[in-house]
Tab-separated table of N, CA and C in Angstrom:
chain	number	residue	atom	x	y	z
A	1498	UNK	N	110.013	116.145	110.806
A	1498	UNK	CA	109.312	114.931	111.086
A	1498	UNK	C	109.956	114.132	112.219
A	1499	UNK	N	110.853	114.752	112.970
A	1499	UNK	CA	111.591	114.055	114.003
A	1499	UNK	C	110.676	113.476	115.075
A	1500	UNK	N	109.459	113.989	115.191
A	1500	UNK	CA	108.543	113.435	116.226
A	1500	UNK	C	107.929	112.114	115.731
A	1501	UNK	N	108.124	111.731	114.481
A	1501	UNK	CA	107.547	110.510	113.944
A	1501	UNK	C	108.514	109.357	114.017
A	1502	UNK	N	109.135	109.227	115.207
A	1502	UNK	CA	110.093	108.140	115.466
A	1502	UNK	C	109.558	107.292	116.647
A	1503	UNK	N	110.029	106.058	116.706
A	1503	UNK	CA	109.607	105.241	117.877
A	1503	UNK	C	110.151	105.869	119.153
A	1504	UNK	N	109.457	105.591	120.278
A	1504	UNK	CA	108.182	104.839	120.400
A	1504	UNK	C	107.015	105.667	119.906
A	1505	UNK	N	106.089	105.000	119.201
A	1505	UNK	CA	104.957	105.691	118.648
A	1505	UNK	C	103.817	105.836	119.651
A	1506	UNK	N	103.091	106.936	119.444
A	1506	UNK	CA	101.821	107.142	120.134
A	1506	UNK	C	100.748	106.914	119.083
A	1507	UNK	N	99.482	106.900	119.460
A	1507	UNK	CA	98.419	106.797	118.469
A	1507	UNK	C	98.533	107.911	117.480
A	1508	UNK	N	98.776	109.115	117.951
A	1508	UNK	CA	98.865	110.270	117.049
A	1508	UNK	C	99.997	110.113	116.065
A	1509	UNK	N	101.199	109.783	116.539
A	1509	UNK	CA	102.329	109.698	115.613
A	1509	UNK	C	102.231	108.483	114.708
A	1510	UNK	N	101.714	107.374	115.166
A	1510	UNK	CA	101.518	106.215	114.339
A	1510	UNK	C	100.514	106.525	113.222
A	1511	UNK	N	99.421	107.226	113.576
A	1511	UNK	CA	98.403	107.607	112.597
A	1511	UNK	C	99.007	108.538	111.523
A	1512	UNK	N	99.826	109.501	112.001
A	1512	UNK	CA	100.526	110.431	111.054
A	1512	UNK	C	101.445	109.662	110.139
A	1513	UNK	N	102.141	108.679	110.691
A	1513	UNK	CA	103.087	107.836	109.880
A	1513	UNK	C	102.354	107.105	108.787
A	1514	UNK	N	101.142	106.589	109.121
A	1514	UNK	CA	100.368	105.855	108.138
A	1514	UNK	C	99.891	106.793	107.015
A	1515	UNK	N	99.468	107.995	107.376
A	1515	UNK	CA	98.971	108.930	106.351
A	1515	UNK	C	100.152	109.362	105.476
A	1516	UNK	N	101.320	109.602	106.039
A	1516	UNK	CA	102.489	109.964	105.262
A	1516	UNK	C	102.876	108.831	104.289
A	1517	UNK	N	102.758	107.626	104.732
A	1517	UNK	CA	103.036	106.466	103.855
A	1517	UNK	C	102.025	106.428	102.684
A	1518	UNK	N	100.735	106.634	103.033
A	1518	UNK	CA	99.707	106.672	101.969
A	1518	UNK	C	100.034	107.784	100.974
A	1519	UNK	N	100.357	108.945	101.477
A	1519	UNK	CA	100.651	110.077	100.595
A	1519	UNK	C	101.845	109.754	99.672
A	1520	UNK	N	102.845	109.173	100.245
A	1520	UNK	CA	104.028	108.814	99.458
A	1520	UNK	C	103.713	107.822	98.349
A	1521	UNK	N	102.999	106.788	98.708
A	1521	UNK	CA	102.642	105.782	97.672
A	1521	UNK	C	101.712	106.369	96.631
A	1522	UNK	N	100.818	107.242	97.008
A	1522	UNK	CA	99.935	107.920	96.044
A	1522	UNK	C	100.710	108.841	95.106
A	1523	UNK	N	101.893	109.227	95.440
A	1523	UNK	CA	102.737	110.068	94.533
A	1523	UNK	C	103.177	109.213	93.341
A	1524	UNK	N	103.221	107.879	93.549
A	1524	UNK	CA	103.709	106.979	92.519
A	1524	UNK	C	105.134	107.357	92.056
A	1525	UNK	N	105.917	107.845	92.988
A	1525	UNK	CA	107.340	108.218	92.715
A	1525	UNK	C	108.241	107.262	93.424
A	1526	UNK	N	108.756	106.224	92.745
A	1526	UNK	CA	109.531	105.186	93.429
A	1526	UNK	C	110.747	105.706	94.187
A	1527	UNK	N	111.443	106.683	93.682
A	1527	UNK	CA	112.600	107.244	94.335
A	1527	UNK	C	112.207	107.915	95.639
A	1528	UNK	N	111.169	108.723	95.588
A	1528	UNK	CA	110.670	109.402	96.803
A	1528	UNK	C	110.243	108.413	97.830
A	1529	UNK	N	109.459	107.391	97.437
A	1529	UNK	CA	108.949	106.409	98.374
A	1529	UNK	C	110.098	105.658	99.020
A	1530	UNK	N	111.124	105.308	98.257
A	1530	UNK	CA	112.250	104.490	98.803
A	1530	UNK	C	112.982	105.182	99.914
A	1531	UNK	N	112.935	106.497	100.018
A	1531	UNK	CA	113.682	107.203	101.010
A	1531	UNK	C	113.166	107.051	102.433
A	1532	UNK	N	111.924	106.548	102.603
A	1532	UNK	CA	111.396	106.362	103.956
A	1532	UNK	C	111.756	104.956	104.493
A	1533	UNK	N	112.490	104.199	103.718
A	1533	UNK	CA	112.969	102.845	104.109
A	1533	UNK	C	114.458	102.904	104.375
A	1534	UNK	N	114.931	102.001	105.273
A	1534	UNK	CA	116.391	101.968	105.536
A	1534	UNK	C	117.053	101.463	104.253
A	1535	UNK	N	118.326	101.782	104.094
A	1535	UNK	CA	119.054	101.347	102.907
A	1535	UNK	C	119.038	99.820	102.705
A	1536	UNK	N	118.904	99.081	103.791
A	1536	UNK	CA	118.871	97.628	103.714
A	1536	UNK	C	117.482	97.031	104.075
A	1537	UNK	N	116.434	97.832	103.909
A	1537	UNK	CA	115.089	97.431	104.283
A	1537	UNK	C	114.752	96.089	103.565
A	1538	UNK	N	113.991	95.275	104.333
A	1538	UNK	CA	113.566	93.981	103.787
A	1538	UNK	C	112.030	93.974	103.703
A	1539	UNK	N	111.564	93.505	102.546
A	1539	UNK	CA	110.090	93.416	102.288
A	1539	UNK	C	109.762	92.004	101.932
A	1540	UNK	N	108.510	91.664	102.238
A	1540	UNK	CA	107.819	90.603	101.550
A	1540	UNK	C	106.537	91.219	101.034
A	1541	UNK	N	106.367	91.239	99.739
A	1541	UNK	CA	105.171	91.845	99.112
A	1541	UNK	C	104.554	90.722	98.286
A	1542	UNK	N	103.389	90.209	98.734
A	1542	UNK	CA	102.784	89.020	98.164
A	1542	UNK	C	103.827	87.937	98.272
A	1543	UNK	N	104.243	87.349	97.129
A	1543	UNK	CA	105.256	86.272	97.122
A	1543	UNK	C	106.615	86.777	96.677
A	1544	UNK	N	106.821	88.097	96.654
A	1544	UNK	CA	108.082	88.662	96.212
A	1544	UNK	C	108.856	89.188	97.407
A	1545	UNK	N	110.164	88.941	97.392
A	1545	UNK	CA	111.036	89.390	98.431
A	1545	UNK	C	111.973	90.463	97.881
A	1546	UNK	N	112.034	91.614	98.588
A	1546	UNK	CA	112.759	92.764	98.138
A	1546	UNK	C	113.683	93.171	99.260
A	1547	UNK	N	114.946	93.495	98.907
A	1547	UNK	CA	115.918	93.986	99.925
A	1547	UNK	C	116.616	95.217	99.387
A	1548	UNK	N	116.554	96.304	100.169
A	1548	UNK	CA	117.303	97.518	99.842
A	1548	UNK	C	116.533	98.487	98.982
A	1549	UNK	N	117.013	99.704	99.030
A	1549	UNK	CA	116.312	100.814	98.281
A	1549	UNK	C	116.336	100.576	96.777
A	1550	UNK	N	117.429	100.104	96.220
A	1550	UNK	CA	117.481	99.934	94.729
A	1550	UNK	C	116.432	98.925	94.321
A	1551	UNK	N	116.267	97.853	95.058
A	1551	UNK	CA	115.239	96.840	94.718
A	1551	UNK	C	113.838	97.420	94.934
A	1552	UNK	N	113.681	98.233	95.973
A	1552	UNK	CA	112.360	98.897	96.213
A	1552	UNK	C	111.988	99.759	95.028
A	1553	UNK	N	112.956	100.575	94.533
A	1553	UNK	CA	112.690	101.429	93.360
A	1553	UNK	C	112.313	100.615	92.178
A	1554	UNK	N	113.045	99.512	91.927
A	1554	UNK	CA	112.758	98.626	90.759
A	1554	UNK	C	111.400	98.020	90.909
A	1555	UNK	N	111.068	97.537	92.137
A	1555	UNK	CA	109.764	96.944	92.372
A	1555	UNK	C	108.651	97.932	92.091
A	1556	UNK	N	108.735	99.112	92.683
A	1556	UNK	CA	107.658	100.105	92.566
A	1556	UNK	C	107.557	100.585	91.125
A	1557	UNK	N	108.673	100.706	90.425
A	1557	UNK	CA	108.611	101.094	89.015
A	1557	UNK	C	107.833	100.088	88.193
A	1558	UNK	N	108.092	98.801	88.424
A	1558	UNK	CA	107.341	97.708	87.754
A	1558	UNK	C	105.849	97.746	88.134
A	1559	UNK	N	105.626	97.912	89.446
A	1559	UNK	CA	104.242	97.928	89.977
A	1559	UNK	C	103.408	99.004	89.318
A	1560	UNK	N	103.915	100.248	89.329
A	1560	UNK	CA	103.071	101.334	88.816
A	1560	UNK	C	103.064	101.409	87.295
A	1561	UNK	N	103.933	100.665	86.619
A	1561	UNK	CA	103.806	100.539	85.137
A	1561	UNK	C	102.648	99.590	84.808
A	1562	UNK	N	102.355	98.652	85.703
A	1562	UNK	CA	101.271	97.685	85.503
A	1562	UNK	C	99.956	98.143	86.118
A	1563	UNK	N	99.992	98.730	87.307
A	1563	UNK	CA	98.805	99.129	88.050
A	1563	UNK	C	98.523	100.600	87.728
A	1564	UNK	N	97.760	100.831	86.712
A	1564	UNK	CA	97.523	102.198	86.200
A	1564	UNK	C	96.425	102.921	86.974
A	1565	UNK	N	96.533	104.241	87.044
A	1565	UNK	CA	95.566	105.093	87.783
A	1565	UNK	C	95.417	104.640	89.232
A	1566	UNK	N	96.546	104.233	89.834
A	1566	UNK	CA	96.623	103.719	91.194
A	1566	UNK	C	96.232	104.773	92.199
A	1567	UNK	N	95.296	104.409	93.093
A	1567	UNK	CA	94.882	105.275	94.175
A	1567	UNK	C	94.739	104.374	95.452
A	1568	UNK	N	95.331	104.820	96.539
A	1568	UNK	CA	95.484	103.993	97.740
A	1568	UNK	C	94.905	104.713	98.975
A	1569	UNK	N	94.273	103.922	99.854
A	1569	UNK	CA	93.906	104.419	101.177
A	1569	UNK	C	94.458	103.415	102.195
A	1570	UNK	N	95.145	103.949	103.227
A	1570	UNK	CA	95.681	103.104	104.307
A	1570	UNK	C	94.971	103.530	105.597
A	1571	UNK	N	94.844	102.597	106.558
A	1571	UNK	CA	94.225	102.881	107.845
A	1571	UNK	C	95.005	102.153	108.916
A	1572	UNK	N	95.313	102.827	109.968
A	1572	UNK	CA	96.001	102.151	111.057
A	1572	UNK	C	95.145	101.049	111.673
A	1573	UNK	N	95.771	99.932	112.015
A	1573	UNK	CA	95.069	98.816	112.640
A	1573	UNK	C	95.560	98.696	114.076
A	1574	UNK	N	96.861	98.709	114.316
A	1574	UNK	CA	97.432	98.570	115.644
A	1574	UNK	C	98.851	99.104	115.621
A	1575	UNK	N	99.431	99.353	116.816
A	1575	UNK	CA	100.810	99.792	116.882
A	1575	UNK	C	101.410	99.457	118.227
A	1576	UNK	N	102.733	99.332	118.277
A	1576	UNK	CA	103.474	99.236	119.530
A	1576	UNK	C	104.643	100.224	119.426
A	1577	UNK	N	105.637	100.032	120.266
A	1577	UNK	CA	106.765	100.970	120.331
A	1577	UNK	C	107.314	101.326	118.918
A	1578	UNK	N	107.765	100.300	118.186
A	1578	UNK	CA	108.422	100.559	116.867
A	1578	UNK	C	107.740	99.783	115.723
A	1579	UNK	N	106.525	99.338	115.930
A	1579	UNK	CA	105.809	98.583	114.890
A	1579	UNK	C	104.421	99.193	114.671
A	1580	UNK	N	103.986	99.137	113.386
A	1580	UNK	CA	102.664	99.607	113.039
A	1580	UNK	C	102.028	98.533	112.114
A	1581	UNK	N	100.777	98.211	112.338
A	1581	UNK	CA	100.022	97.355	111.444
A	1581	UNK	C	98.965	98.200	110.776
A	1582	UNK	N	98.826	98.030	109.459
A	1582	UNK	CA	97.824	98.797	108.712
A	1582	UNK	C	96.986	97.852	107.843
A	1583	UNK	N	95.839	98.311	107.527
A	1583	UNK	CA	95.021	97.662	106.472
A	1583	UNK	C	94.887	98.716	105.351
A	1584	UNK	N	94.711	98.223	104.143
A	1584	UNK	CA	94.659	99.163	103.034
A	1584	UNK	C	93.799	98.569	101.902
A	1585	UNK	N	93.431	99.433	101.019
A	1585	UNK	CA	92.771	99.046	99.787
A	1585	UNK	C	93.195	100.056	98.712
A	1586	UNK	N	93.477	99.559	97.529
A	1586	UNK	CA	93.763	100.491	96.430
A	1586	UNK	C	93.072	100.023	95.187
A	1587	UNK	N	92.800	100.984	94.332
A	1587	UNK	CA	92.111	100.722	93.063
A	1587	UNK	C	93.083	101.047	91.933
A	1588	UNK	N	92.946	100.226	90.840
A	1588	UNK	CA	93.833	100.373	89.704
A	1588	UNK	C	93.216	99.601	88.546
A	1589	UNK	N	93.768	99.860	87.343
A	1589	UNK	CA	93.355	99.099	86.191
A	1589	UNK	C	94.577	98.675	85.391
A	1590	UNK	N	94.395	97.612	84.633
A	1590	UNK	CA	95.489	97.131	83.803
A	1590	UNK	C	95.423	97.827	82.442
A	1591	UNK	N	96.340	97.470	81.540
A	1591	UNK	CA	96.399	98.146	80.229
A	1591	UNK	C	95.259	97.717	79.317
A	1592	UNK	N	94.457	96.759	79.738
A	1592	UNK	CA	93.265	96.405	78.977
A	1592	UNK	C	92.005	97.054	79.524
A	1593	UNK	N	92.113	97.881	80.560
A	1593	UNK	CA	90.994	98.581	81.144
A	1593	UNK	C	90.236	97.756	82.168
A	1594	UNK	N	90.784	96.654	82.625
A	1594	UNK	CA	90.177	95.882	83.708
A	1594	UNK	C	90.495	96.477	85.065
A	1595	UNK	N	89.447	96.768	85.820
A	1595	UNK	CA	89.634	97.432	87.129
A	1595	UNK	C	89.723	96.389	88.235
A	1596	UNK	N	90.461	96.760	89.271
A	1596	UNK	CA	90.676	95.883	90.453
A	1596	UNK	C	90.661	96.741	91.702
A	1597	UNK	N	90.189	96.181	92.789
A	1597	UNK	CA	90.438	96.738	94.132
A	1597	UNK	C	91.274	95.691	94.852
A	1598	UNK	N	92.423	96.134	95.306
A	1598	UNK	CA	93.397	95.248	95.999
A	1598	UNK	C	93.328	95.573	97.466
A	1599	UNK	N	93.064	94.523	98.248
A	1599	UNK	CA	92.947	94.631	99.710
A	1599	UNK	C	94.143	94.001	100.365
A	1600	UNK	N	94.546	94.553	101.508
A	1600	UNK	CA	95.652	93.910	102.184
A	1600	UNK	C	95.914	94.466	103.578
A	1601	UNK	N	96.937	93.833	104.153
A	1601	UNK	CA	97.417	94.193	105.461
A	1601	UNK	C	98.938	94.269	105.380
A	1602	UNK	N	99.493	95.226	106.101
A	1602	UNK	CA	100.936	95.357	106.187
A	1602	UNK	C	101.365	95.409	107.612
A	1603	UNK	N	102.536	94.849	107.903
A	1603	UNK	CA	103.173	94.983	109.187
A	1603	UNK	C	104.510	95.672	108.953
A	1604	UNK	N	104.715	96.761	109.701
A	1604	UNK	CA	105.923	97.566	109.507
A	1604	UNK	C	106.728	97.585	110.812
A	1605	UNK	N	108.064	97.586	110.652
A	1605	UNK	CA	108.967	97.773	111.785
A	1605	UNK	C	109.943	98.856	111.428
A	1606	UNK	N	110.167	99.766	112.407
A	1606	UNK	CA	110.972	100.977	112.179
A	1606	UNK	C	112.211	100.920	113.012
A	1607	UNK	N	113.279	101.575	112.480
A	1607	UNK	CA	114.487	101.789	113.242
A	1607	UNK	C	114.355	103.021	114.144
A	1608	UNK	N	115.375	103.320	114.931
A	1608	UNK	CA	115.298	104.442	115.880
A	1608	UNK	C	115.123	105.788	115.200
A	1609	UNK	N	115.531	105.894	113.931
A	1609	UNK	CA	115.419	107.172	113.204
A	1609	UNK	C	114.041	107.293	112.533
A	1610	UNK	N	113.200	106.275	112.660
A	1610	UNK	CA	111.865	106.343	112.059
A	1610	UNK	C	111.798	105.844	110.623
A	1611	UNK	N	112.895	105.240	110.115
A	1611	UNK	CA	112.888	104.632	108.778
A	1611	UNK	C	112.325	103.187	108.892
A	1612	UNK	N	111.584	102.760	107.897
A	1612	UNK	CA	111.049	101.439	107.917
A	1612	UNK	C	112.129	100.399	107.516
A	1613	UNK	N	112.353	99.474	108.427
A	1613	UNK	CA	113.354	98.473	108.151
A	1613	UNK	C	112.783	97.136	107.697
A	1614	UNK	N	111.511	96.900	107.981
A	1614	UNK	CA	110.840	95.706	107.531
A	1614	UNK	C	109.398	96.016	107.154
A	1615	UNK	N	108.972	95.372	106.065
A	1615	UNK	CA	107.572	95.548	105.588
A	1615	UNK	C	107.091	94.242	105.092
A	1616	UNK	N	106.028	93.724	105.663
A	1616	UNK	CA	105.456	92.459	105.254
A	1616	UNK	C	104.007	92.738	104.773
A	1617	UNK	N	103.717	92.426	103.517
A	1617	UNK	CA	102.434	92.779	102.959
A	1617	UNK	C	101.736	91.518	102.419
A	1618	UNK	N	100.485	91.364	102.745
A	1618	UNK	CA	99.581	90.328	102.231
A	1618	UNK	C	98.473	91.052	101.427
A	1619	UNK	N	98.278	90.654	100.174
A	1619	UNK	CA	97.414	91.421	99.278
A	1619	UNK	C	96.577	90.455	98.433
A	1620	UNK	N	95.307	90.796	98.281
A	1620	UNK	CA	94.385	90.063	97.372
A	1620	UNK	C	93.773	91.057	96.413
A	1621	UNK	N	93.603	90.626	95.169
A	1621	UNK	CA	93.040	91.470	94.131
A	1621	UNK	C	91.596	91.028	93.862
A	1622	UNK	N	90.664	91.947	93.841
A	1622	UNK	CA	89.282	91.682	93.490
A	1622	UNK	C	88.949	92.429	92.192
A	1623	UNK	N	88.579	91.696	91.153
A	1623	UNK	CA	88.132	92.378	89.936
A	1623	UNK	C	86.835	93.176	90.257
A	1624	UNK	N	86.776	94.414	89.790
A	1624	UNK	CA	85.585	95.214	89.956
A	1624	UNK	C	85.218	95.826	88.602
A	1625	UNK	N	83.947	96.241	88.482
A	1625	UNK	CA	83.532	96.996	87.316
A	1625	UNK	C	83.926	98.463	87.553
A	1626	UNK	N	84.178	99.203	86.512
A	1626	UNK	CA	84.558	100.595	86.639
A	1626	UNK	C	83.463	101.372	87.455
A	1627	UNK	N	82.205	100.954	87.338
A	1627	UNK	CA	81.127	101.630	88.027
A	1627	UNK	C	81.182	101.367	89.546
A	1628	UNK	N	81.947	100.381	89.961
A	1628	UNK	CA	82.072	100.013	91.377
A	1628	UNK	C	83.218	100.770	92.088
A	1629	UNK	N	83.929	101.552	91.312
A	1629	UNK	CA	85.074	102.287	91.910
A	1629	UNK	C	84.563	103.207	93.021
A	1630	UNK	N	85.397	103.411	94.035
A	1630	UNK	CA	85.030	104.311	95.121
A	1630	UNK	C	86.032	105.473	95.246
A	1631	UNK	N	87.167	105.375	94.562
A	1631	UNK	CA	88.208	106.415	94.663
A	1631	UNK	C	88.221	107.194	93.379
A	1632	UNK	N	87.758	108.448	93.467
A	1632	UNK	CA	87.629	109.287	92.307
A	1632	UNK	C	88.403	110.609	92.384
A	1633	UNK	N	89.327	110.735	93.314
A	1633	UNK	CA	90.040	111.989	93.390
A	1633	UNK	C	91.099	112.056	92.265
A	1634	UNK	N	91.583	113.246	91.886
A	1634	UNK	CA	92.655	113.321	90.916
A	1634	UNK	C	93.896	112.550	91.440
A	1635	UNK	N	94.653	112.012	90.473
A	1635	UNK	CA	95.864	111.262	90.902
A	1635	UNK	C	96.690	112.105	91.819
A	1636	UNK	N	97.313	111.450	92.791
A	1636	UNK	CA	98.128	112.115	93.811
A	1636	UNK	C	97.514	111.893	95.184
A	1637	UNK	N	97.858	112.811	96.089
A	1637	UNK	CA	97.419	112.688	97.471
A	1637	UNK	C	95.889	112.678	97.580
A	1638	UNK	N	95.403	111.768	98.432
A	1638	UNK	CA	93.955	111.717	98.727
A	1638	UNK	C	93.536	113.000	99.463
A	1639	UNK	N	92.536	113.688	98.977
A	1639	UNK	CA	92.102	114.905	99.678
A	1639	UNK	C	91.687	114.617	101.110
A	1640	UNK	N	91.921	115.582	101.989
A	1640	UNK	CA	91.596	115.393	103.419
A	1640	UNK	C	90.124	115.090	103.662
A	1641	UNK	N	89.226	115.635	102.787
A	1641	UNK	CA	87.825	115.392	102.986
A	1641	UNK	C	87.283	114.131	102.328
A	1642	UNK	N	88.178	113.352	101.659
A	1642	UNK	CA	87.757	112.103	101.061
A	1642	UNK	C	87.635	111.057	102.139
A	1643	UNK	N	86.544	110.251	102.118
A	1643	UNK	CA	86.360	109.222	103.166
A	1643	UNK	C	87.530	108.239	103.158
A	1644	UNK	N	87.774	107.679	104.350
A	1644	UNK	CA	88.737	106.626	104.506
A	1644	UNK	C	88.101	105.279	104.350
A	1645	UNK	N	88.806	104.250	104.632
A	1645	UNK	CA	88.325	102.866	104.469
A	1645	UNK	C	87.057	102.590	105.278
A	1646	UNK	N	87.106	102.966	106.564
A	1646	UNK	CA	85.952	102.690	107.435
A	1646	UNK	C	84.707	103.395	106.922
A	1647	UNK	N	84.857	104.692	106.575
A	1647	UNK	CA	83.762	105.498	106.106
A	1647	UNK	C	83.173	104.930	104.771
A	1648	UNK	N	84.019	104.323	103.981
A	1648	UNK	CA	83.605	103.747	102.722
A	1648	UNK	C	83.017	102.355	102.886
A	1649	UNK	N	83.071	101.813	104.077
A	1649	UNK	CA	82.568	100.455	104.335
A	1649	UNK	C	83.472	99.347	103.794
A	1650	UNK	N	84.751	99.680	103.656
A	1650	UNK	CA	85.700	98.688	103.140
A	1650	UNK	C	86.479	98.004	104.282
């Protein structure tokens, strides 16, 4: 993956976004944490996270609450070492209430291609189970599954 380092091109930035989506859809906090610098800083909603250990703890809590989590990310813009994405994910709580969470993220990478900063703004929309749009088996989104734009999101 050495080609996925700054400065990004449209092709490498788009690949970086898909790899991030794939990682988060794994719902494996340890695996996901490895794409961030050891001292990575996040703002996720109103929570501030610093470093891989806190990232693992955050994601462990997140995926214990957000059940059957499925995510789609789409590139919005990029520069030399920064990428902006929009995303939507679907999940339900332990009472069976479904949500679609919409958001934007701004990412900054170090020279090795690890994410050193992540700023996320997210809103949750309650949905009925019949309104779900993500029906693939848990894990990586299939290549032939529509993205956000194709789904009208």
